[in-house]
Short mmCIF file of C-alpha atoms in Angstrom, two decimals:
data_model
loop_
_atom_site.label_atom_id
_atom_site.label_comp_id
_atom_site.label_asym_id
_atom_site.label_seq_id
_atom_site.Cartn_x
_atom_site.Cartn_y
_atom_site.Cartn_z
CA MET A 1 52.05 91.67 125.15
CA ALA A 2 55.73 92.41 125.31
CA MET A 3 56.71 95.06 127.82
CA GLN A 4 59.36 97.64 127.05
CA PHE A 5 61.67 97.91 130.04
CA TYR A 6 63.78 100.94 130.66
CA ALA A 7 67.50 100.48 130.30
CA SER A 8 69.84 103.36 130.97
CA PRO A 9 72.20 104.42 128.15
CA GLU A 10 75.14 103.49 130.36
CA GLN A 11 73.76 99.98 130.74
CA ILE A 12 73.18 99.62 126.99
CA MET A 13 76.71 100.73 126.17
CA ARG A 14 78.18 98.48 128.83
CA ASP A 15 76.28 95.50 127.46
CA ARG A 16 77.39 96.24 123.94
CA SER A 17 81.00 96.66 125.01
CA GLU A 18 80.94 93.41 126.86
CA TYR A 19 79.40 91.63 123.91
CA ALA A 20 82.08 92.94 121.52
CA ARG A 21 84.93 92.31 123.95
CA LYS A 22 83.89 88.70 124.46
CA GLY A 23 83.78 88.10 120.73
CA ILE A 24 87.24 89.57 120.26
CA ALA A 25 88.80 87.68 123.16
CA ARG A 26 87.77 84.36 121.60
CA GLY A 27 90.11 84.75 118.66
CA ARG A 28 93.83 84.15 118.51
CA SER A 29 96.17 87.06 118.81
CA VAL A 30 97.91 89.39 116.42
CA VAL A 31 101.03 91.31 117.28
CA VAL A 32 102.30 94.37 115.42
CA LEU A 33 105.65 95.92 116.20
CA THR A 34 108.20 98.21 114.62
CA TYR A 35 111.77 97.14 113.96
CA ALA A 36 114.75 98.79 112.30
CA GLY A 37 113.68 97.78 108.78
CA GLY A 38 109.97 98.58 109.06
CA VAL A 39 106.84 97.16 110.67
CA LEU A 40 106.31 93.49 111.48
CA PHE A 41 102.91 91.78 111.68
CA VAL A 42 102.64 88.37 113.31
CA ALA A 43 99.32 86.55 113.56
CA GLU A 44 98.47 83.08 114.69
CA ASN A 45 96.52 81.79 111.72
CA ILE A 46 96.55 78.35 110.18
CA SER A 47 94.77 79.43 107.02
CA THR A 48 97.03 80.49 104.17
CA THR A 49 94.26 82.19 102.22
CA LEU A 50 92.01 83.82 104.82
CA HIS A 51 94.26 86.57 106.01
CA LYS A 52 94.29 88.56 109.23
CA VAL A 53 97.06 90.79 107.94
CA SER A 54 96.89 92.53 104.58
CA GLU A 55 98.05 95.36 102.40
CA ILE A 56 96.02 98.54 102.17
CA TYR A 57 98.34 100.82 100.25
CA ASP A 58 101.99 101.53 99.47
CA ARG A 59 103.04 102.25 103.06
CA ILE A 60 99.99 101.04 104.94
CA GLY A 61 99.20 97.64 106.36
CA PHE A 62 96.13 96.31 108.14
CA ALA A 63 95.79 93.70 110.86
CA ALA A 64 92.64 92.53 112.59
CA VAL A 65 91.19 90.11 115.08
CA GLY A 66 87.60 89.12 115.65
CA ARG A 67 84.91 88.17 113.21
CA TYR A 68 86.24 87.51 109.74
CA ASN A 69 83.27 88.86 107.78
CA GLU A 70 83.32 92.11 109.71
CA PHE A 71 86.99 92.94 109.47
CA GLU A 72 87.14 91.74 105.87
CA ASN A 73 84.42 94.27 105.17
CA LEU A 74 86.46 97.02 106.80
CA ARG A 75 89.58 95.92 104.98
CA SER A 76 87.99 96.20 101.52
CA ALA A 77 86.53 99.54 102.48
CA GLY A 78 90.03 100.68 103.43
CA VAL A 79 91.53 99.51 100.15
CA ARG A 80 88.79 101.30 98.22
CA MET A 81 89.21 104.48 100.21
CA ALA A 82 92.99 104.46 99.86
CA ASP A 83 92.91 103.70 96.14
CA LEU A 84 90.34 106.41 95.52
CA ARG A 85 92.39 108.96 97.39
CA GLY A 86 95.63 107.93 95.72
CA TYR A 87 93.95 108.07 92.33
CA SER A 88 92.38 111.47 92.77
CA TYR A 89 95.37 113.13 94.50
CA ASP A 90 98.73 111.41 94.65
CA ARG A 91 100.06 108.17 96.07
CA ARG A 92 101.91 110.10 98.78
CA ASP A 93 98.65 111.65 99.98
CA VAL A 94 97.30 108.36 101.29
CA THR A 95 98.03 108.33 105.00
CA GLY A 96 97.42 105.92 107.83
CA ARG A 97 96.00 108.71 109.93
CA ALA A 98 93.20 109.51 107.46
CA LEU A 99 92.38 105.84 107.17
CA ALA A 100 92.35 105.36 110.93
CA SER A 101 90.01 108.29 111.32
CA ALA A 102 87.59 106.92 108.71
CA TYR A 103 87.63 103.53 110.41
CA SER A 104 87.09 105.15 113.76
CA GLN A 105 84.01 107.01 112.55
CA THR A 106 82.60 103.90 110.94
CA LEU A 107 83.20 101.68 113.95
CA GLY A 108 81.89 104.36 116.28
CA SER A 109 78.61 104.76 114.48
CA ILE A 110 78.14 101.00 114.12
CA PHE A 111 78.78 100.64 117.84
CA SER A 112 76.12 103.13 118.86
CA GLU A 113 73.56 102.43 116.15
CA GLN A 114 70.26 100.92 117.31
CA PRO A 115 69.10 98.37 116.31
CA GLY A 116 72.08 96.34 115.25
CA LYS A 117 75.04 94.77 116.91
CA PRO A 118 78.49 96.26 117.37
CA TYR A 119 81.33 94.83 115.31
CA GLU A 120 83.33 92.22 117.21
CA VAL A 121 86.62 93.37 115.80
CA GLU A 122 89.76 95.17 116.76
CA ILE A 123 91.96 96.47 114.01
CA CYS A 124 95.38 97.98 113.57
CA VAL A 125 96.36 100.41 110.86
CA ALA A 126 100.13 100.63 110.50
CA GLU A 127 102.06 103.05 108.36
CA VAL A 128 105.77 102.68 107.78
CA GLY A 129 107.75 105.92 107.78
CA THR A 130 111.23 106.91 106.68
CA SER A 131 112.63 106.00 110.10
CA GLU A 132 111.48 103.92 113.04
CA ALA A 133 110.49 107.04 114.95
CA LYS A 134 108.12 107.97 112.12
CA ASP A 135 106.28 104.65 111.99
CA GLU A 136 102.66 104.96 113.05
CA LEU A 137 100.52 102.28 114.68
CA TYR A 138 96.84 102.98 115.29
CA ARG A 139 94.69 100.74 117.42
CA LEU A 140 90.98 100.81 116.60
CA PRO A 141 88.80 98.83 118.96
CA TYR A 142 85.13 97.92 118.35
CA ASP A 143 83.74 101.18 119.82
CA GLY A 144 85.43 103.56 117.38
CA SER A 145 87.99 104.99 119.74
CA VAL A 146 91.46 105.34 118.29
CA GLN A 147 94.83 105.18 120.00
CA GLU A 148 98.27 105.70 118.61
CA GLU A 149 100.52 102.98 119.99
CA PRO A 150 104.20 103.41 120.84
CA GLY A 151 106.03 101.00 118.57
CA PHE A 152 104.12 97.81 119.38
CA MET A 153 100.64 96.48 120.06
CA ALA A 154 98.81 93.22 120.63
CA MET A 155 95.17 92.42 119.89
CA GLY A 156 92.86 89.48 120.48
CA GLY A 157 92.65 86.94 123.27
CA GLN A 158 94.84 87.80 126.29
CA ALA A 159 96.20 90.85 124.52
CA GLU A 160 97.30 92.41 127.75
CA ALA A 161 99.51 89.51 128.84
CA ILE A 162 101.07 89.39 125.38
CA SER A 163 101.52 93.13 125.31
CA ASN A 164 103.35 93.05 128.66
CA VAL A 165 105.92 90.60 127.33
CA ILE A 166 106.66 92.85 124.36
CA LYS A 167 106.69 95.96 126.48
CA ALA A 168 109.46 94.56 128.64
CA GLN A 169 111.76 93.84 125.70
CA HIS A 170 110.82 96.10 122.83
CA ARG A 171 113.32 98.78 121.90
CA GLU A 172 114.26 100.76 118.84
CA GLY A 173 116.60 99.17 116.33
CA LEU A 174 115.58 95.50 116.59
CA THR A 175 116.50 93.37 113.60
CA LEU A 176 113.76 91.41 111.81
CA LYS A 177 114.93 88.18 113.45
CA GLU A 178 114.94 89.72 116.91
CA ALA A 179 111.53 91.30 116.37
CA LEU A 180 110.02 88.03 115.16
CA LYS A 181 111.56 86.17 118.08
CA LEU A 182 110.07 88.68 120.50
CA ALA A 183 106.65 88.48 118.84
CA LEU A 184 106.65 84.70 118.96
CA ALA A 185 107.76 84.66 122.59
CA ALA A 186 104.93 87.04 123.40
CA ILE A 187 102.22 85.14 121.53
CA GLY A 188 103.57 81.86 122.91
CA SER A 189 103.63 83.15 126.47
CA VAL A 190 99.93 82.38 126.82
CA GLY A 191 97.73 79.45 125.88
CA GLY A 192 100.14 76.64 126.79
CA ASP A 193 99.36 73.79 129.17
CA ASN A 194 98.65 75.01 132.72
CA ASN A 195 98.87 78.58 131.51
CA GLY A 196 102.49 77.95 130.51
CA SER A 197 104.27 79.02 127.40
CA ARG A 198 104.37 77.14 124.08
CA THR A 199 106.25 77.26 120.82
CA ILE A 200 104.44 78.07 117.62
CA ALA A 201 105.43 76.44 114.34
CA ALA A 202 105.88 78.37 111.11
CA ASN A 203 102.86 76.72 109.49
CA GLN A 204 100.57 78.24 112.13
CA LEU A 205 101.77 81.72 111.52
CA GLU A 206 100.87 84.52 109.21
CA VAL A 207 103.80 86.91 109.01
CA ALA A 208 104.09 90.06 106.92
CA ILE A 209 106.25 93.15 106.91
CA LEU A 210 106.13 96.71 105.69
CA ASP A 211 109.66 96.90 104.39
CA ARG A 212 111.05 100.42 104.77
CA SER A 213 113.74 99.91 102.14
CA ARG A 214 111.45 98.71 99.32
CA PRO A 215 110.46 101.23 96.68
CA GLY A 216 106.73 101.60 95.95
CA ARG A 217 104.58 98.97 97.60
CA LYS A 218 106.27 98.09 100.87
CA PHE A 219 103.98 95.32 102.06
CA ARG A 220 105.38 91.81 101.74
CA ARG A 221 104.24 88.49 103.13
CA LEU A 222 106.87 86.21 104.58
CA THR A 223 106.00 82.62 103.71
CA GLY A 224 107.82 79.39 103.04
CA ALA A 225 111.59 79.65 102.87
CA ALA A 226 111.59 83.41 103.50
CA LEU A 227 109.81 82.83 106.80
CA THR A 228 111.79 79.82 108.01
CA ALA A 229 114.99 81.73 107.34
CA VAL A 230 114.08 84.31 109.98
CA MET A 231 112.33 81.99 112.45
CA PRO A 232 114.21 81.57 115.74
CA GLY A 233 115.86 78.16 115.98
CA ALA A 234 114.27 76.99 112.76
CA GLU A 235 116.98 74.40 112.09
CA ALA A 236 116.69 72.77 115.50
CA GLN A 237 112.90 72.56 115.23
CA ALA A 238 112.99 70.97 111.81
CA ALA A 239 115.43 68.32 113.00
CA GLU A 240 113.25 67.53 116.01
CA ALA A 241 110.13 67.16 113.89
CA LYS A 242 111.95 64.77 111.59
CA ALA A 243 113.07 62.65 114.52
CA ASP A 244 109.48 62.46 115.77
CA GLY A 245 108.36 61.38 112.33
CA LYS A 246 105.45 63.81 112.13
CA PRO A 247 104.93 67.35 110.93
CA ASP A 248 105.43 69.90 113.68
CA GLY A 249 102.59 70.78 115.99
CA LYS A 250 99.40 70.04 114.03
CA ALA A 251 97.69 68.96 117.25
CA ASP A 252 96.29 72.25 118.49
CA ALA A 253 95.77 73.78 115.06
CA LYS A 254 92.08 74.43 114.90
CA SER A 255 90.22 77.10 113.02
CA ASP A 256 89.59 80.01 115.32
CA ASP A 257 87.74 83.07 114.26
CA ASN A 258 86.86 82.31 110.66
CA GLY A 259 83.20 81.91 111.38
CA ASP A 260 81.46 81.89 114.66
CA GLY A 261 84.65 81.49 116.65
CA LYS A 262 83.37 79.14 119.30
CA GLU A 263 86.82 78.03 120.33
CA ALA A 264 88.02 79.67 123.49
CA ALA A 265 91.64 80.69 123.56
CA GLN A 266 91.62 81.28 127.26
CA MET B 1 89.24 111.40 101.71
CA ALA B 2 86.59 111.77 99.07
CA ALA B 3 84.27 109.55 101.10
CA ASP B 4 80.96 111.22 101.88
CA PHE B 5 80.13 110.07 105.38
CA GLY B 6 76.63 111.52 105.38
CA THR B 7 74.82 111.95 108.66
CA SER B 8 75.41 108.47 110.06
CA GLY B 9 79.19 108.86 110.19
CA ARG B 10 79.53 105.48 108.52
CA LEU B 11 81.33 104.77 105.30
CA PRO B 12 78.83 104.78 102.42
CA LEU B 13 77.49 101.45 101.19
CA ALA B 14 79.62 101.41 98.05
CA TYR B 15 82.72 101.13 100.23
CA THR B 16 81.56 98.14 102.21
CA ALA B 17 79.67 96.32 99.44
CA ALA B 18 80.88 92.75 99.07
CA GLY B 19 81.81 91.07 95.83
CA ASN B 20 83.12 94.02 93.86
CA SER B 21 86.83 93.90 93.18
CA SER B 22 86.93 96.40 90.32
CA PHE B 23 88.15 99.90 91.02
CA THR B 24 86.47 101.24 87.87
CA GLU B 25 83.10 99.92 88.97
CA PHE B 26 83.65 101.38 92.42
CA LEU B 27 84.53 104.75 90.88
CA SER B 28 81.41 104.69 88.74
CA GLN B 29 79.42 104.54 91.97
CA VAL B 30 81.22 107.05 94.16
CA ALA B 31 83.00 109.41 91.78
CA PRO B 32 81.85 108.89 88.18
CA GLU B 33 83.37 112.24 87.19
CA LEU B 34 86.81 110.67 87.61
CA LEU B 35 86.22 108.12 84.86
CA PRO B 36 87.63 109.17 81.49
CA GLY B 37 84.63 107.93 79.50
CA ARG B 38 81.94 109.58 81.63
CA ARG B 39 82.39 113.20 80.72
CA ASN B 40 79.94 115.30 78.82
CA LEU B 41 81.67 116.53 75.72
CA PRO B 42 80.30 119.17 73.38
CA GLN B 43 79.11 117.97 70.01
CA GLY B 44 81.59 117.87 67.17
CA GLY B 45 85.14 116.66 66.84
CA ALA B 46 86.95 119.91 67.67
CA ALA B 47 88.58 118.42 70.76
CA LYS B 48 91.05 116.40 68.77
CA ASP B 49 92.82 119.49 67.44
CA LEU B 50 93.21 120.94 70.92
CA ALA B 51 94.83 117.99 72.60
CA PRO B 52 98.31 116.55 72.06
CA HIS B 53 98.57 113.21 70.29
CA ALA B 54 100.83 110.38 71.27
CA THR B 55 102.20 108.28 68.48
CA THR B 56 104.04 105.03 67.79
CA ILE B 57 104.39 102.03 70.13
CA VAL B 58 105.83 98.63 69.19
CA ALA B 59 105.84 95.32 71.09
CA ILE B 60 107.83 92.20 70.26
CA THR B 61 107.81 88.80 71.94
CA PHE B 62 111.08 87.05 72.64
CA SER B 63 111.87 83.74 74.28
CA GLY B 64 110.97 84.24 77.93
CA GLY B 65 109.07 87.51 77.70
CA VAL B 66 108.03 90.52 75.73
CA VAL B 67 109.54 93.92 74.99
CA MET B 68 107.63 97.15 74.41
CA ALA B 69 109.06 100.42 73.14
CA GLY B 70 107.63 103.83 72.39
CA ASP B 71 109.01 106.98 70.79
CA ARG B 72 109.01 110.19 72.82
CA ARG B 73 107.00 112.58 70.67
CA ALA B 74 103.53 114.05 71.15
CA THR B 75 102.11 116.28 68.44
CA MET B 76 99.39 118.89 68.23
CA GLY B 77 98.54 119.46 64.60
CA ASN B 78 101.78 120.54 62.95
CA LEU B 79 103.45 121.36 66.28
CA ILE B 80 105.52 119.11 68.51
CA ALA B 81 103.72 119.25 71.85
CA SER B 82 106.30 117.21 73.74
CA ARG B 83 109.72 115.75 72.92
CA ASP B 84 110.06 113.59 75.98
CA ILE B 85 106.62 112.16 76.76
CA GLU B 86 106.65 108.61 78.11
CA LYS B 87 103.98 106.42 76.59
CA VAL B 88 105.05 102.97 77.75
CA HIS B 89 104.40 102.09 81.38
CA PRO B 90 104.33 98.98 83.52
CA ALA B 91 100.68 98.10 84.19
CA ASP B 92 101.64 95.81 87.07
CA PRO B 93 104.71 93.70 87.91
CA TYR B 94 104.24 91.41 84.88
CA SER B 95 102.63 93.49 82.16
CA LEU B 96 103.21 96.60 80.08
CA VAL B 97 100.86 99.05 78.47
CA GLY B 98 101.51 101.70 75.85
CA ILE B 99 99.13 104.23 74.35
CA ALA B 100 98.57 105.99 71.08
CA GLY B 101 96.01 108.70 70.45
CA THR B 102 94.94 111.58 72.66
CA ALA B 103 97.76 111.80 75.18
CA GLY B 104 95.80 113.23 78.10
CA VAL B 105 93.07 110.60 78.00
CA GLY B 106 95.61 107.87 77.31
CA ILE B 107 97.78 108.67 80.30
CA GLU B 108 94.71 108.93 82.52
CA LEU B 109 93.61 105.54 81.23
CA ILE B 110 96.99 103.97 82.01
CA LYS B 111 96.86 105.39 85.52
CA LEU B 112 93.36 104.04 86.02
CA PHE B 113 94.37 100.65 84.62
CA GLN B 114 97.34 100.44 87.00
CA VAL B 115 95.11 101.18 89.99
CA GLU B 116 92.52 98.74 88.67
CA LEU B 117 94.99 95.85 88.57
CA GLN B 118 96.49 96.66 91.95
CA HIS B 119 93.06 97.15 93.48
CA TYR B 120 91.93 93.74 92.29
CA GLU B 121 95.09 92.15 93.63
CA LYS B 122 94.63 93.73 97.06
CA ILE B 123 90.93 92.97 97.40
CA GLU B 124 91.14 89.42 96.07
CA GLY B 125 94.58 88.55 97.40
CA ALA B 126 95.57 87.23 93.96
CA MET B 127 96.55 88.71 90.63
CA LEU B 128 94.25 88.70 87.61
CA SER B 129 95.25 86.31 84.83
CA LEU B 130 96.96 87.96 81.86
CA ASP B 131 93.85 87.39 79.71
CA GLY B 132 91.77 88.91 82.50
CA LYS B 133 93.93 92.03 82.49
CA ALA B 134 93.61 92.38 78.70
CA ASN B 135 89.83 92.00 78.95
CA ARG B 136 89.66 94.58 81.68
CA LEU B 137 91.57 97.07 79.52
CA ALA B 138 89.22 96.34 76.60
CA THR B 139 86.25 97.18 78.82
CA MET B 140 87.84 100.48 79.76
CA ILE B 141 88.45 101.36 76.10
CA ARG B 142 84.83 100.50 75.37
CA GLY B 143 83.81 103.00 78.03
CA ASN B 144 85.68 105.68 76.14
CA LEU B 145 83.82 105.11 72.85
CA GLY B 146 81.66 108.20 73.23
CA ALA B 147 84.69 110.43 73.62
CA ALA B 148 86.44 108.59 70.79
CA MET B 149 83.54 109.41 68.45
CA GLN B 150 84.17 113.08 69.20
CA GLY B 151 87.83 112.92 68.39
CA LEU B 152 89.44 111.84 71.67
CA VAL B 153 90.56 108.47 70.37
CA VAL B 154 92.81 106.31 72.54
CA VAL B 155 94.15 102.93 71.51
CA PRO B 156 96.45 100.98 73.82
CA LEU B 157 98.85 98.15 73.21
CA PHE B 158 99.05 95.59 75.99
CA ALA B 159 101.78 93.01 76.52
CA GLY B 160 102.83 90.85 79.38
CA PHE B 161 104.40 87.74 80.77
CA ASP B 162 101.81 85.01 81.31
CA LEU B 163 102.52 83.41 84.68
CA ASP B 164 100.11 80.57 83.86
CA ALA B 165 101.81 79.63 80.58
CA ASP B 166 102.85 75.98 80.22
CA ASP B 167 106.05 76.93 78.45
CA PRO B 168 107.80 79.96 79.97
CA VAL B 169 109.67 80.47 76.69
CA LYS B 170 106.37 81.33 75.01
CA ALA B 171 104.91 83.23 77.92
CA GLY B 172 105.29 86.68 76.32
CA ARG B 173 101.95 87.74 74.82
CA ILE B 174 100.67 90.84 73.04
CA TRP B 175 97.18 92.26 72.58
CA SER B 176 96.01 95.10 70.39
CA PHE B 177 92.70 96.93 70.65
CA ASP B 178 90.38 99.00 68.53
CA VAL B 179 88.34 102.04 69.60
CA THR B 180 85.21 99.96 70.14
CA GLY B 181 87.01 97.82 72.71
CA GLY B 182 87.80 95.01 70.29
CA LEU B 183 90.55 92.78 71.66
CA TYR B 184 92.96 90.95 69.38
CA GLU B 185 95.82 88.76 70.45
CA GLU B 186 98.83 89.21 68.17
CA THR B 187 101.56 86.71 67.37
CA GLY B 188 105.20 87.77 67.38
CA TYR B 189 104.96 91.52 67.21
CA ASP B 190 102.60 94.44 66.76
CA ALA B 191 102.62 98.22 66.57
CA ILE B 192 100.06 100.98 67.08
CA GLY B 193 99.89 104.68 66.36
CA SER B 194 100.51 106.88 63.36
CA GLY B 195 103.87 105.30 62.55
CA SER B 196 102.70 101.73 63.09
CA LEU B 197 102.50 100.99 59.38
CA PHE B 198 106.21 101.69 58.93
CA ALA B 199 107.19 100.05 62.21
CA LYS B 200 105.36 96.89 61.26
CA SER B 201 106.90 96.89 57.78
CA SER B 202 110.31 97.10 59.45
CA LEU B 203 109.53 94.28 61.86
CA LYS B 204 108.12 92.14 59.08
CA LYS B 205 111.63 91.93 57.66
CA THR B 206 113.65 91.77 60.86
CA TYR B 207 111.56 89.75 63.32
CA ARG B 208 112.12 86.05 63.83
CA PRO B 209 110.92 83.77 66.62
CA GLY B 210 113.29 82.81 69.41
CA LEU B 211 115.02 86.17 69.81
CA ASP B 212 116.62 87.07 73.13
CA ALA B 213 115.62 90.17 75.09
CA ASP B 214 118.41 92.46 73.89
CA ALA B 215 117.95 91.50 70.24
CA ALA B 216 114.21 92.13 70.51
CA ALA B 217 114.87 95.51 72.15
CA ARG B 218 117.22 96.47 69.29
CA LEU B 219 114.59 95.48 66.71
CA ALA B 220 112.03 97.59 68.55
CA VAL B 221 114.28 100.65 68.54
CA GLU B 222 115.05 100.08 64.87
CA ALA B 223 111.35 99.77 64.03
CA LEU B 224 110.74 103.09 65.80
CA TYR B 225 113.59 104.61 63.80
CA ASP B 226 111.96 103.44 60.57
CA ALA B 227 108.62 104.83 61.74
CA ALA B 228 110.21 108.19 62.54
CA ASP B 229 111.86 108.15 59.12
CA ASP B 230 108.53 108.23 57.29
CA ASP B 231 106.04 109.57 59.82
CA THR B 232 106.35 113.18 60.95
CA ALA B 233 104.44 112.48 64.17
CA THR B 234 106.94 109.89 65.38
CA GLY B 235 110.13 111.17 66.99
CA GLY B 236 113.47 109.64 66.12
CA PRO B 237 116.40 109.37 68.54
CA ASP B 238 117.40 112.89 69.63
CA ILE B 239 121.19 112.84 69.89
CA ILE B 240 121.50 116.49 70.85
CA ARG B 241 119.06 116.43 73.74
CA LYS B 242 119.84 112.81 74.63
CA ILE B 243 116.24 111.70 74.30
CA PHE B 244 115.84 108.07 73.31
CA PRO B 245 112.87 105.68 73.12
CA VAL B 246 111.44 104.12 76.27
CA VAL B 247 112.15 100.38 76.12
CA MET B 248 110.69 98.02 78.72
CA THR B 249 110.53 94.27 79.14
CA ALA B 250 108.21 91.92 81.02
CA THR B 251 109.67 88.57 81.99
CA ALA B 252 109.35 86.01 84.78
CA GLU B 253 111.42 88.37 86.92
CA GLY B 254 108.94 91.21 86.43
CA THR B 255 109.05 94.37 84.37
CA SER B 256 112.19 96.37 83.87
CA ARG B 257 113.22 99.36 81.85
CA TYR B 258 116.36 99.69 79.78
CA SER B 259 118.48 102.47 81.21
CA GLU B 260 119.15 105.61 79.21
CA PRO B 261 122.78 104.68 78.36
CA GLU B 262 121.53 101.31 77.09
CA THR B 263 118.86 102.77 74.82
CA ALA B 264 121.32 105.44 73.72
CA ALA B 265 123.79 102.72 72.70
CA MET B 266 121.08 100.88 70.74
CA ALA B 267 119.99 104.02 68.93
CA GLU B 268 123.55 105.06 68.14
CA ALA B 269 124.35 101.60 66.74
CA ILE B 270 121.36 101.87 64.42
CA LEU B 271 122.33 105.39 63.37
CA ALA B 272 125.87 104.22 62.64
CA ALA B 273 124.64 101.32 60.54
CA ARG B 274 122.30 103.60 58.59
CA THR B 275 125.03 106.17 58.06
CA GLU B 276 127.14 103.52 56.41
CA ARG B 277 124.38 102.50 54.01
CA PRO B 278 121.91 105.33 53.69
CA THR B 279 118.69 104.55 51.83
CA PRO B 280 117.80 107.11 49.19
#
């Protein structure tokens, strides 16, 4: 007969936290930062159809790391919630704050619900404002806590190391090119050989912006020519790849967290 | 947010359910009272005399797209309820929708249709096909049948640029609907509303395939002029108040609206031509 052992609530919560944190750390990173023209999302993602960054509403974007099925679930819920609110009130009444609070409640109750496992996700809700000072970034980890971040944030494997790189260089008034360069330097600062840095090619990136100057829906993906135009040193890289006679950097491009996420990024 | 979190603090199941990319279906689960077709109406057709009616809309294909235009009048019995109502709207970046019939329900339907298309695009990460959009609108009209039987009839006209078309020159397409949700693809041009008979008679004589956008827009404004000439519920160009038809196009570049000076110039050219040769 199975015996029921006593486990203190602290122990249970610690175990659950550890479980969720491990799951999240396995995935590749996502960086979100504000720049003069809006909010920039940069994710390491080789899939062009399974997104880590998406549009929620006119001014609101969503980025996530962790288990695909879980954050995809939250993403659709966010789109539904935002569309319902915009439809029943007005498009201007859909705010990132309300969305973040709904996500926080959902994640919080999933985290503490027994039986069941906590979500292995960390998400970011970003809202672009009329000026850089009015942009809002909310970090929502697996346990339902919510933090408003000051202009930049990193999630996923080795988020702290990445975050430190951005912290040192992030300032108000960056151009899109500068912001992308900073994001790439930060993501590339970890995961190289012998814990060194590495360069990431455009085809391994998912990049999107919330463009402050656009009327209506501000979310826009940067792909293809639009992306290479703002990539740092894009011309030099392309020339190098041609000389080598192979497409740039396919070697370490493996699927990460679209599924069980067994690959360790550390 | 209208979400009812209940006691668990979690979002309700309808929000997290997988596989549903329709906003209308989602609404029917969480807030059915917001759907135009789901309201309990009293018996009888009295409602139709209480609510303003929107009138004539025309759509014409041209090489590389489609143009849609609507007059600016809404009537309530013998009264003019509005002189500057806008009945033609972009449904999404590549399609246009116009309404005739009960104005309140029609405008609500357009708003719902716009959210529906955008919702699908966001959930699925891809746009619906143009035929898919037309079908979706037909389903929404079908949902309004009960209200239509009691006098709140709404009939839309849908037109758009088909991104999947083999030949971009012929990518402009038009669909008309009936109150039961019947969906009919039209060739060349079509019109709906009380003045549609006269608008179509006008287009029958003036339309020819292979028009360019500006020529098609002029024909549309002229057809509306002819409709206003014979139908009291359709408004003609209002020179004094500077109110002119809404004219929009959908092409490969997306939807765009002719500016007021442009539509004013079109209407004034037609007025000048008619002044020279007035019909008895």
